[in-house]
Coordinates of C-alpha atoms in Angstrom, one line a residue:
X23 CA -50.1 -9.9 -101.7
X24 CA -53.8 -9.2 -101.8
X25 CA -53.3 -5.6 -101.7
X26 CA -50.9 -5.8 -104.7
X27 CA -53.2 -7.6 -106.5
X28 CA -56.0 -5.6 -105.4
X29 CA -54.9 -2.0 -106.4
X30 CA -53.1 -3.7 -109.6
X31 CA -56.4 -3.9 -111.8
X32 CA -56.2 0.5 -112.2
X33 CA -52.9 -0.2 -114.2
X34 CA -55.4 -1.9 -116.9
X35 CA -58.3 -0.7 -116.2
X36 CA -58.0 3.1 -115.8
X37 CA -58.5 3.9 -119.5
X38 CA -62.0 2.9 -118.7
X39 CA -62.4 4.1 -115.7
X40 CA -61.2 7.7 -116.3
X41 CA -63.9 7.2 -119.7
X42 CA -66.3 6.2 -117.7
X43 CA -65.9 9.0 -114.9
X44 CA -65.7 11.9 -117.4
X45 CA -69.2 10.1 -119.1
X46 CA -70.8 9.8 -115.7
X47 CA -70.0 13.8 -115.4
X48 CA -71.2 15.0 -118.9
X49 CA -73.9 12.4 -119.1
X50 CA -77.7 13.4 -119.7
X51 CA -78.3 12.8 -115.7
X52 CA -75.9 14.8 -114.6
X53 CA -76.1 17.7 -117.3
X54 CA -79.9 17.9 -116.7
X55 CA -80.4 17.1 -113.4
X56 CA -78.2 19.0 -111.2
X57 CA -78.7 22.0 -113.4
X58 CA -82.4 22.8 -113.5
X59 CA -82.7 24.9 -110.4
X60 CA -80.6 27.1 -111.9
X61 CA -83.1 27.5 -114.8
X62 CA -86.0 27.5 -112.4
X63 CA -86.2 30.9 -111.3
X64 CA -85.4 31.9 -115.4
X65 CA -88.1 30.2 -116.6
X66 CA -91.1 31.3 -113.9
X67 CA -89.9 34.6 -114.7
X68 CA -90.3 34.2 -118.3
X69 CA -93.0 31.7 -118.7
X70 CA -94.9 32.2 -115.7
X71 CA -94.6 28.4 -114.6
X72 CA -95.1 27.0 -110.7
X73 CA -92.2 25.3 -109.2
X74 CA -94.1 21.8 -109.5
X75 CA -94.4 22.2 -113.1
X76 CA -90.9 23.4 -113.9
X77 CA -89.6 20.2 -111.6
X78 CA -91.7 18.0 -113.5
X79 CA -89.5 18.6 -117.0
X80 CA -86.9 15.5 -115.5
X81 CA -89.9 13.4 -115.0
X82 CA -90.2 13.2 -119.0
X83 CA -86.8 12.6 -119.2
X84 CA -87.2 9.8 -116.8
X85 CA -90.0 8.3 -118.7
X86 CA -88.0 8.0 -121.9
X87 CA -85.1 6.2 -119.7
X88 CA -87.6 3.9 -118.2
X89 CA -89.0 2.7 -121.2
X90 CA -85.5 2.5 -123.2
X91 CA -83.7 0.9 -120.6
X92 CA -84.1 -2.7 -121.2
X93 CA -83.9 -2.6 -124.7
X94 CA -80.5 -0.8 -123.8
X95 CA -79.4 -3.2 -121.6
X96 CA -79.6 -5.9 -124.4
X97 CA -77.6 -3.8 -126.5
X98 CA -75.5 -3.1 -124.3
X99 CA -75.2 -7.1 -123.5
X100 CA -74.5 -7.4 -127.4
X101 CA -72.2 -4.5 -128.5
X102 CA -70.7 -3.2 -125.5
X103 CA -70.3 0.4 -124.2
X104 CA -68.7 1.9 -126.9
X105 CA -70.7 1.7 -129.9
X106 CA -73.6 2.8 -127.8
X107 CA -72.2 5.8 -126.4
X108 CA -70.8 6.8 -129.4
X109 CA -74.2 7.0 -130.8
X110 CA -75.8 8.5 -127.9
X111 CA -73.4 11.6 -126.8
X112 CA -74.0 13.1 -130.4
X113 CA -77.9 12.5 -130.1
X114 CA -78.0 14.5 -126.4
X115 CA -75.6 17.1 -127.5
X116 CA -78.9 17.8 -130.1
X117 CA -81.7 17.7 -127.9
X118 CA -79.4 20.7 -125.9
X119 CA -79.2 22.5 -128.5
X120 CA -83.0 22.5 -129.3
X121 CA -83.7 23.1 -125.6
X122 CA -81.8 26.4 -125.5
X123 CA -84.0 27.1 -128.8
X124 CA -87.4 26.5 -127.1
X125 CA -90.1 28.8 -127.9
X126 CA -93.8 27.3 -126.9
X127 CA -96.0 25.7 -124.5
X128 CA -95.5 23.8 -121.5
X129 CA -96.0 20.3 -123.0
X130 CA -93.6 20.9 -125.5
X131 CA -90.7 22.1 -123.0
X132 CA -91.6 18.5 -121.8
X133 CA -91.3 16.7 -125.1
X134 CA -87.8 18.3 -125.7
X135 CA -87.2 17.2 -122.2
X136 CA -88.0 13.6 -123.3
X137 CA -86.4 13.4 -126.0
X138 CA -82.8 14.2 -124.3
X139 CA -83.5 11.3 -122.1
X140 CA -84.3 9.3 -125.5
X141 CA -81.4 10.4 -127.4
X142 CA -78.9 10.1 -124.5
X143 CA -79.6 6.8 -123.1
X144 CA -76.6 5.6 -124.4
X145 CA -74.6 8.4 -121.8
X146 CA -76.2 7.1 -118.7
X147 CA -74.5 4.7 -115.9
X148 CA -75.8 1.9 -117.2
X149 CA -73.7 2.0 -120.2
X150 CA -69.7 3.3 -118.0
X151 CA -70.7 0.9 -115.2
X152 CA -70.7 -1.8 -117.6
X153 CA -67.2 -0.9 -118.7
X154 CA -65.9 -0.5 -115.3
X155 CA -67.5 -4.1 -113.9
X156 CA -66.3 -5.3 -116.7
X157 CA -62.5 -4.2 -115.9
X158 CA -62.6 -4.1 -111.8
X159 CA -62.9 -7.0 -109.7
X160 CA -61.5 -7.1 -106.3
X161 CA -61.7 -3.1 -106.4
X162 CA -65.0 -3.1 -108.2
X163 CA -66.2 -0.8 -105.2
X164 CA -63.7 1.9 -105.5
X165 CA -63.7 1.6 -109.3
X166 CA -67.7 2.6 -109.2
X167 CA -67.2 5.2 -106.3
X168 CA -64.8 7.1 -108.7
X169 CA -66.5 6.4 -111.9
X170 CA -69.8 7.8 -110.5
X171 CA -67.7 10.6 -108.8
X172 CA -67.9 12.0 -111.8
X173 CA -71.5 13.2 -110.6
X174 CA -70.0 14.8 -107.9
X175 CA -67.6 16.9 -110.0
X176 CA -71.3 17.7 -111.9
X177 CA -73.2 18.9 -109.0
X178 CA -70.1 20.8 -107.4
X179 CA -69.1 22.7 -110.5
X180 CA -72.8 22.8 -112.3
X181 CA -75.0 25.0 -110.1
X182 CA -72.5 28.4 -109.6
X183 CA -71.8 27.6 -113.5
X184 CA -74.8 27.4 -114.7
X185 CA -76.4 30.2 -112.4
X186 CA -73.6 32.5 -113.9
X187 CA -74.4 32.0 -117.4
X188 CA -78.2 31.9 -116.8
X189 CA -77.7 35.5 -115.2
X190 CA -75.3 37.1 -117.5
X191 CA -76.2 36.0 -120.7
X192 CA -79.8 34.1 -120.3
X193 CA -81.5 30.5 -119.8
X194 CA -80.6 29.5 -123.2
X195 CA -77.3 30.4 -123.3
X196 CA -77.6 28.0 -120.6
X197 CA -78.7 25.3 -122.5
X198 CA -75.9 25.9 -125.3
X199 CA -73.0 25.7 -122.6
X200 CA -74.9 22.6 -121.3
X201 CA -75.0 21.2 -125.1
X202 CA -70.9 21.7 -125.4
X203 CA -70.3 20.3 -122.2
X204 CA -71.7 17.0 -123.4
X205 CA -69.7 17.1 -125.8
X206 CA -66.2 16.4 -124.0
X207 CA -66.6 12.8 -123.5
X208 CA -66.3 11.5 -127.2
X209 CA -62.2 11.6 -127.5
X210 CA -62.4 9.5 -123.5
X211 CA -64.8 7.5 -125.4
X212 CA -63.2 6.8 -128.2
X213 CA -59.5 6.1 -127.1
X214 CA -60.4 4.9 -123.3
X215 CA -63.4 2.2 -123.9
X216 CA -61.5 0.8 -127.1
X217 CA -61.3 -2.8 -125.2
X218 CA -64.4 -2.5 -123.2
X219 CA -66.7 -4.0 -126.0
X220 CA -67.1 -8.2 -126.5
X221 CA -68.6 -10.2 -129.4
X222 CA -71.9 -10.9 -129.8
X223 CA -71.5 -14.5 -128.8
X224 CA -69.0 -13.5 -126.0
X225 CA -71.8 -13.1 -123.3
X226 CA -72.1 -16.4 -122.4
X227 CA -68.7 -16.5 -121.3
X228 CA -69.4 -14.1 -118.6
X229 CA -70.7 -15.8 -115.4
X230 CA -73.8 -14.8 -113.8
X231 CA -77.3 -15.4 -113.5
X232 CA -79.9 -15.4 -116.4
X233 CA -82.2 -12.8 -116.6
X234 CA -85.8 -15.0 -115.5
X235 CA -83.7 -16.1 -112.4
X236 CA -82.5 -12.7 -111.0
X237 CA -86.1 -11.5 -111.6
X238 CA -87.3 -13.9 -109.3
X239 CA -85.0 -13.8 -106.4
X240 CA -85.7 -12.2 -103.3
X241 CA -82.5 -10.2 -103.9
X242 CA -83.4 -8.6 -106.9
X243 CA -87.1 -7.4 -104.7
X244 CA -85.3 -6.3 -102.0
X245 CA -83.1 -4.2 -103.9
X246 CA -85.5 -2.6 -106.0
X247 CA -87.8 -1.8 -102.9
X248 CA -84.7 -0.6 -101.2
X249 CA -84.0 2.2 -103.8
X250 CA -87.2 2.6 -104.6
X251 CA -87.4 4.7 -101.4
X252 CA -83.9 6.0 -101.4
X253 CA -84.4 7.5 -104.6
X254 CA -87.5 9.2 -104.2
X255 CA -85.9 10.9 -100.9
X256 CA -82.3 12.7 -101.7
X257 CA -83.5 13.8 -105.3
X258 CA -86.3 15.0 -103.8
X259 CA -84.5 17.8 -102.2
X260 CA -81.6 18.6 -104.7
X261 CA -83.5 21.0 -107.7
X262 CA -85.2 22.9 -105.2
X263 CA -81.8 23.3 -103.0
X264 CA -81.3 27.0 -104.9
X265 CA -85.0 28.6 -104.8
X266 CA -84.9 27.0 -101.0
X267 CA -82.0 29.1 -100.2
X268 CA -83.0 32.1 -102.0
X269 CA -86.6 31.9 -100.1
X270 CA -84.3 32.2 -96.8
X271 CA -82.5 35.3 -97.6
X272 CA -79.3 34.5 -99.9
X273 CA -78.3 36.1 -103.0
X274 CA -79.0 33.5 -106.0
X275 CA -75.2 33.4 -106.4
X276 CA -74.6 32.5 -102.7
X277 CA -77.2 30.1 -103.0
X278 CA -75.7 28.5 -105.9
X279 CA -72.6 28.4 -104.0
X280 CA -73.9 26.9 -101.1
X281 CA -76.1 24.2 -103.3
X282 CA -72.9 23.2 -105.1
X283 CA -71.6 22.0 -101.7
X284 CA -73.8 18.9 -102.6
X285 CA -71.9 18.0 -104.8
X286 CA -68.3 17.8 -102.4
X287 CA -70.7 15.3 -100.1
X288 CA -71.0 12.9 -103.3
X289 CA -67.4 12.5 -104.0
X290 CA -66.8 11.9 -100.5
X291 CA -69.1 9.3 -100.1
X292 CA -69.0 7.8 -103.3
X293 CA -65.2 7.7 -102.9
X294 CA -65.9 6.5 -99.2
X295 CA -68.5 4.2 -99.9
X296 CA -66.2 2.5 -102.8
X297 CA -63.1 1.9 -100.7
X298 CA -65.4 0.4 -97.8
X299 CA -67.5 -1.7 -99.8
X300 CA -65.1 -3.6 -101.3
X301 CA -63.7 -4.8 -97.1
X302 CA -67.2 -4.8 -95.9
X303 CA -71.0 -6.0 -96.4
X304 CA -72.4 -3.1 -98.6
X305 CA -75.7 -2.2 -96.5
X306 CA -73.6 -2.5 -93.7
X307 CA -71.5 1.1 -95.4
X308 CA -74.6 2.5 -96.9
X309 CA -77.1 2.5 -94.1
X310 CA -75.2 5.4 -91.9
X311 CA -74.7 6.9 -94.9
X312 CA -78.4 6.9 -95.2
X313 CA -78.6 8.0 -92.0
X314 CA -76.5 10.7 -92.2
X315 CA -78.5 12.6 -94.8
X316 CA -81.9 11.7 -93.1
X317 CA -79.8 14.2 -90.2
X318 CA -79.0 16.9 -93.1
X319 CA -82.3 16.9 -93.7
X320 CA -83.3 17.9 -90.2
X321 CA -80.3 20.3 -89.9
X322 CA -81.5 22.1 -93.2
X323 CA -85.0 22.7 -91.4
X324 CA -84.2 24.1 -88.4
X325 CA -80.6 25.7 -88.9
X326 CA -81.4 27.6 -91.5
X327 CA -78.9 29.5 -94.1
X328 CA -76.3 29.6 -91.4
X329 CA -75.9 25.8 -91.1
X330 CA -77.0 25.4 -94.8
X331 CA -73.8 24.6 -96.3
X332 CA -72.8 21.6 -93.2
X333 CA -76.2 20.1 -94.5
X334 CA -75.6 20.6 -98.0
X335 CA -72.5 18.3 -97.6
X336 CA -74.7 16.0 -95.5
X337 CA -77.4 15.6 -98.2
X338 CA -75.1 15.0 -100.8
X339 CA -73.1 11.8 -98.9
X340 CA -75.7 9.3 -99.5
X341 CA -76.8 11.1 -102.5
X342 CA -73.5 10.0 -103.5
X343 CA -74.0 6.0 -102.9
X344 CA -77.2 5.1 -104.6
X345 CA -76.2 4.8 -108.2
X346 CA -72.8 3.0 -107.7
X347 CA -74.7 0.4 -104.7
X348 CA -76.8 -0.5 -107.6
X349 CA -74.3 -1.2 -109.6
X350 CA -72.0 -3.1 -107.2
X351 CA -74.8 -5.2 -105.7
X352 CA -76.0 -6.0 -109.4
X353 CA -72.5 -7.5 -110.1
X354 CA -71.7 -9.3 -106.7
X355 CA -75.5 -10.4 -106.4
X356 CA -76.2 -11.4 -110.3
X357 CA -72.6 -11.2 -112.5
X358 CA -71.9 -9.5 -115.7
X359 CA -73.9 -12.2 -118.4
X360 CA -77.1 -10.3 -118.3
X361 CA -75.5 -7.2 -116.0
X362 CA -77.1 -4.6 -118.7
X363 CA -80.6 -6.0 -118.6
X364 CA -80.9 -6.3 -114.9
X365 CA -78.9 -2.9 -113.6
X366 CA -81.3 -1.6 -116.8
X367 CA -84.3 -2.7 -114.8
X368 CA -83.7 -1.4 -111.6
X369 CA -81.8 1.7 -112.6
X370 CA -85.4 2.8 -114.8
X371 CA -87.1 2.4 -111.0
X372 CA -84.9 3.9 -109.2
X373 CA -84.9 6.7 -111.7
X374 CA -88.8 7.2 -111.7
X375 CA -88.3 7.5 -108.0
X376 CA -85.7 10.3 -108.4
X377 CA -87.9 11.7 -110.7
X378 CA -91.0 12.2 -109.3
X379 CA -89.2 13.2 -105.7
X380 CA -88.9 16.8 -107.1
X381 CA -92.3 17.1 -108.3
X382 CA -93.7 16.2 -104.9
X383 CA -91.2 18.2 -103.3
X384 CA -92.5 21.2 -105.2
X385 CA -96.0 20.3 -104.5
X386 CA -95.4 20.5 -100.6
X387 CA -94.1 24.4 -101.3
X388 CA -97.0 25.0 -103.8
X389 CA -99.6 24.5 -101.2
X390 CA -97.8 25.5 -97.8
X391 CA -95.4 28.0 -99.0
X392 CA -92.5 25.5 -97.2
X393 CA -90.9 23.0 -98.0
X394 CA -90.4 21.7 -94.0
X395 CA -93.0 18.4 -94.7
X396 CA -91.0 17.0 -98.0
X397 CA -87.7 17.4 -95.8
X398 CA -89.0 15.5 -93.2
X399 CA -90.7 13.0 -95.3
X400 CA -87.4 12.6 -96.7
X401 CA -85.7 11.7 -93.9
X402 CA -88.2 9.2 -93.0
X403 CA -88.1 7.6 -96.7
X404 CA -84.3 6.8 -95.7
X405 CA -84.5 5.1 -92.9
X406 CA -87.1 3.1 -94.1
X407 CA -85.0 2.3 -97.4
X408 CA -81.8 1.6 -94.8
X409 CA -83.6 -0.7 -92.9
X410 CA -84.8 -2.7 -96.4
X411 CA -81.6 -2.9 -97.9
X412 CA -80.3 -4.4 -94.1
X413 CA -82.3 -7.5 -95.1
X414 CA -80.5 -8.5 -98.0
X415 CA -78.5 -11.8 -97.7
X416 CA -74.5 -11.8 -97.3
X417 CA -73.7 -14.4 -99.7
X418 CA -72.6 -12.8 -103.0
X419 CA -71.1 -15.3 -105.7
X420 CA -69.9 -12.8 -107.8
X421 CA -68.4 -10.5 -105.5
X422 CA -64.9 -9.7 -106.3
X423 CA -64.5 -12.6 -109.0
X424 CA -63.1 -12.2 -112.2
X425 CA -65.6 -14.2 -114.9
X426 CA -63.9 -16.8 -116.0
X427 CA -63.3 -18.0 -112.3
X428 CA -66.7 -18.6 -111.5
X429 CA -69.1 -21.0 -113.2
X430 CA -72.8 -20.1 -114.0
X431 CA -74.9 -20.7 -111.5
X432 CA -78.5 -19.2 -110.9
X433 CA -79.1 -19.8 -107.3
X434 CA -76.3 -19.8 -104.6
X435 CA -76.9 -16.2 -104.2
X436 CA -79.9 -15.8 -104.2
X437 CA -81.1 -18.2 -102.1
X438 CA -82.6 -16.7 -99.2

């Protein structure tokens, strides 16, 4: 009976989960992120840029997400995900456009930069997680693993594409293709998060803790700290997966080939990671994960191009887990009445971390010509990070409760 009422939330909830997927895919992380080391080698070649400073572009997007993301979160609270994706997808589609139109100086390749992660903070996971917590509950897990699949399908399909157009018809051609893509969420959007949206004064129907309370709590610390160091690792590694490869040998093509392989890991383990979260403690599934890509790490380092694309997959398991753990533990740990704000807060960490991991990543090459000390550091920043996140407590009063069965309480969680 448990599993029938278990897998019966998708036959409700999968308008807004396949919504929410096809968001996470097109969103201005995914679009951005997992495509700039195919521009890298373009834009040195054109502008005459280091690989630090061509890393560093996501950073400014980053900045504008940090800053916006609690006053996103409240709107999010207040007018659910629809209305604010529906104003957001338009606004990145722009700041594509303007990108692939970029004549100028460094500074202002940042400032467009910026303003994609200003105009498409409404196309971020804080905004299609909302949707899906909002619809899943005893297969909240799985839900998130496939909504944030959609990242997978991004970095599987976004390097060889990308590479392809940047070689054949130029970086901002690139750009353009990038600018349409983000356009194919708006009819998902439109027709598939009709019901995900709530009144104004429906939040405080929702159960869950109230912002000042989560804040406080151990849980929320540990949590943060946790992905603090998670983040800054994986990311590190991912733009500079194409120029690494190239360095070794490969054609750019076979390189893009090989980096896309990244992007198979994520849906395995975000998949994997969704189905076995929702039977077991969460750090309990994400720590080998962890593990595992602390060991791609290594195998990238000393295999070399021939066991490349094994640690490709490797790296991209637990890159695959961070995103949707935040989201599943901000649920179980705190409930949906104030989910926007406090996912908002931790997501902007966790996405300064991931952030500035490229640019320190580059660094290391800039000065030693390898990049052998940022994958080691790596692997040591996920242990670490597994070994945090262990600490967290078991007791989840949200977990896998829809929210009118639970009353609003600000401690039996978080008591430590």
């Amino acid at each position: 009976m448990m599993r029938a009422n278990r897998y019966s939330e998708f036959k409700t909830g999968w308008p807004a989960l396949l919504s929410a997927t096809v968001g996470s895919a097109v969103g201005v992380t995914a679009l951005l992120f997992y495509s700039l080391g195919s521009f890298t080698g373009a834009l040195q070649k054109e502008f005459g840029w280091n690989r630090a400073e061509v890393s560093s572009s996501f950073l400014y997007t980053t900045i504008a997400l940090v800053i916006f993301a609690a006053p996103l979160g409240w709107l999010l609270d207040r007018f659910g995900p629809r209305r604010v994706a529906m104003i957001s997808v338009p606004g990145l589609t722009l700041s594509l456009i303007l990108l692939g139109q970029f004549r100028g100086e460094l500074i202002h390749f940042y400032l467009l930069f910026a303003l994609a992660g200003l105009l498409g903070l409404g196309t971020t996971s804080i905004v299609y997680t909302k949707a899906v917590n909002s619809a899943f509950f005893t297969s909240r897990g799985l839900a998130l693993g496939i909504t944030l699949g959609g990242l997978g399908v991004a970095a599987l399909a976004l390097p060889p594409l990308v590479t392809g157009v940047v070689q054949s018809l130029g970086w901002r051609v690139g750009f353009t293709a990038l600018a349409v893509l983000s356009l194919l969420v708006i009819p998902f959007v439109l027709f598939g998060l009709k019901g995900s949206g709530h009144r104004p004064e429906a939040s405080r129907e929702l159960a869950g803790v109230d912002r000042a309370d989560a804040v406080k709590s151990r849980t929320f610390w540990t949590i943060l700290a946790g992905f603090l160091l998670v983040g800054g690792s994986v990311p590190a590694i991912i733009p500079h997966m194409v120029p690494m490869l190239t360095d070794s040998g490969l054609a750019p093509a076979s390189a893009a080939g090989i980096a896309s392989l990244i992007g198979l890991g994520v849906i395995v383990g975000r998949l994997g990671i969704g189905f076995l979260v929702d039977r077991f403690f969460a750090p309990y599934v994400a720590a080998p994960l962890f593990l595992t890509t602390a060991l791609g790490c290594l195998l990238l380092m000393w295999g070399g191009p021939g066991l490349a694309p094994a640690a490709a997959i490797m790296i991209g398991v637990s890159f695959g887990a961070e995103a949707d753990l935040i989201a599943f533990l901000c649920g179980n740990y705190f409930g949906l009445k104030r989910y926007g704000f406090i996912y908002g807060l931790i997501y902007a960490a966790f996405s300064i971390a991931v952030a500035v991991g490229p640019i320190w990543a580059g660094s290391f090459f800039d000065r030693t010509g390898s990049y052998d000390g940022a994958l080691i550091t790596v692997a040591v920043m996920l242990a670490v990070g597994s070994a945090i996140l262990l600490t967290l407590p078991k007791v989840q009063s949200f977990a896998s409760t829809a929210p009118a069965a639970r009353p609003v309480t600000a401690a039996d969680d978080l008591a430590v």
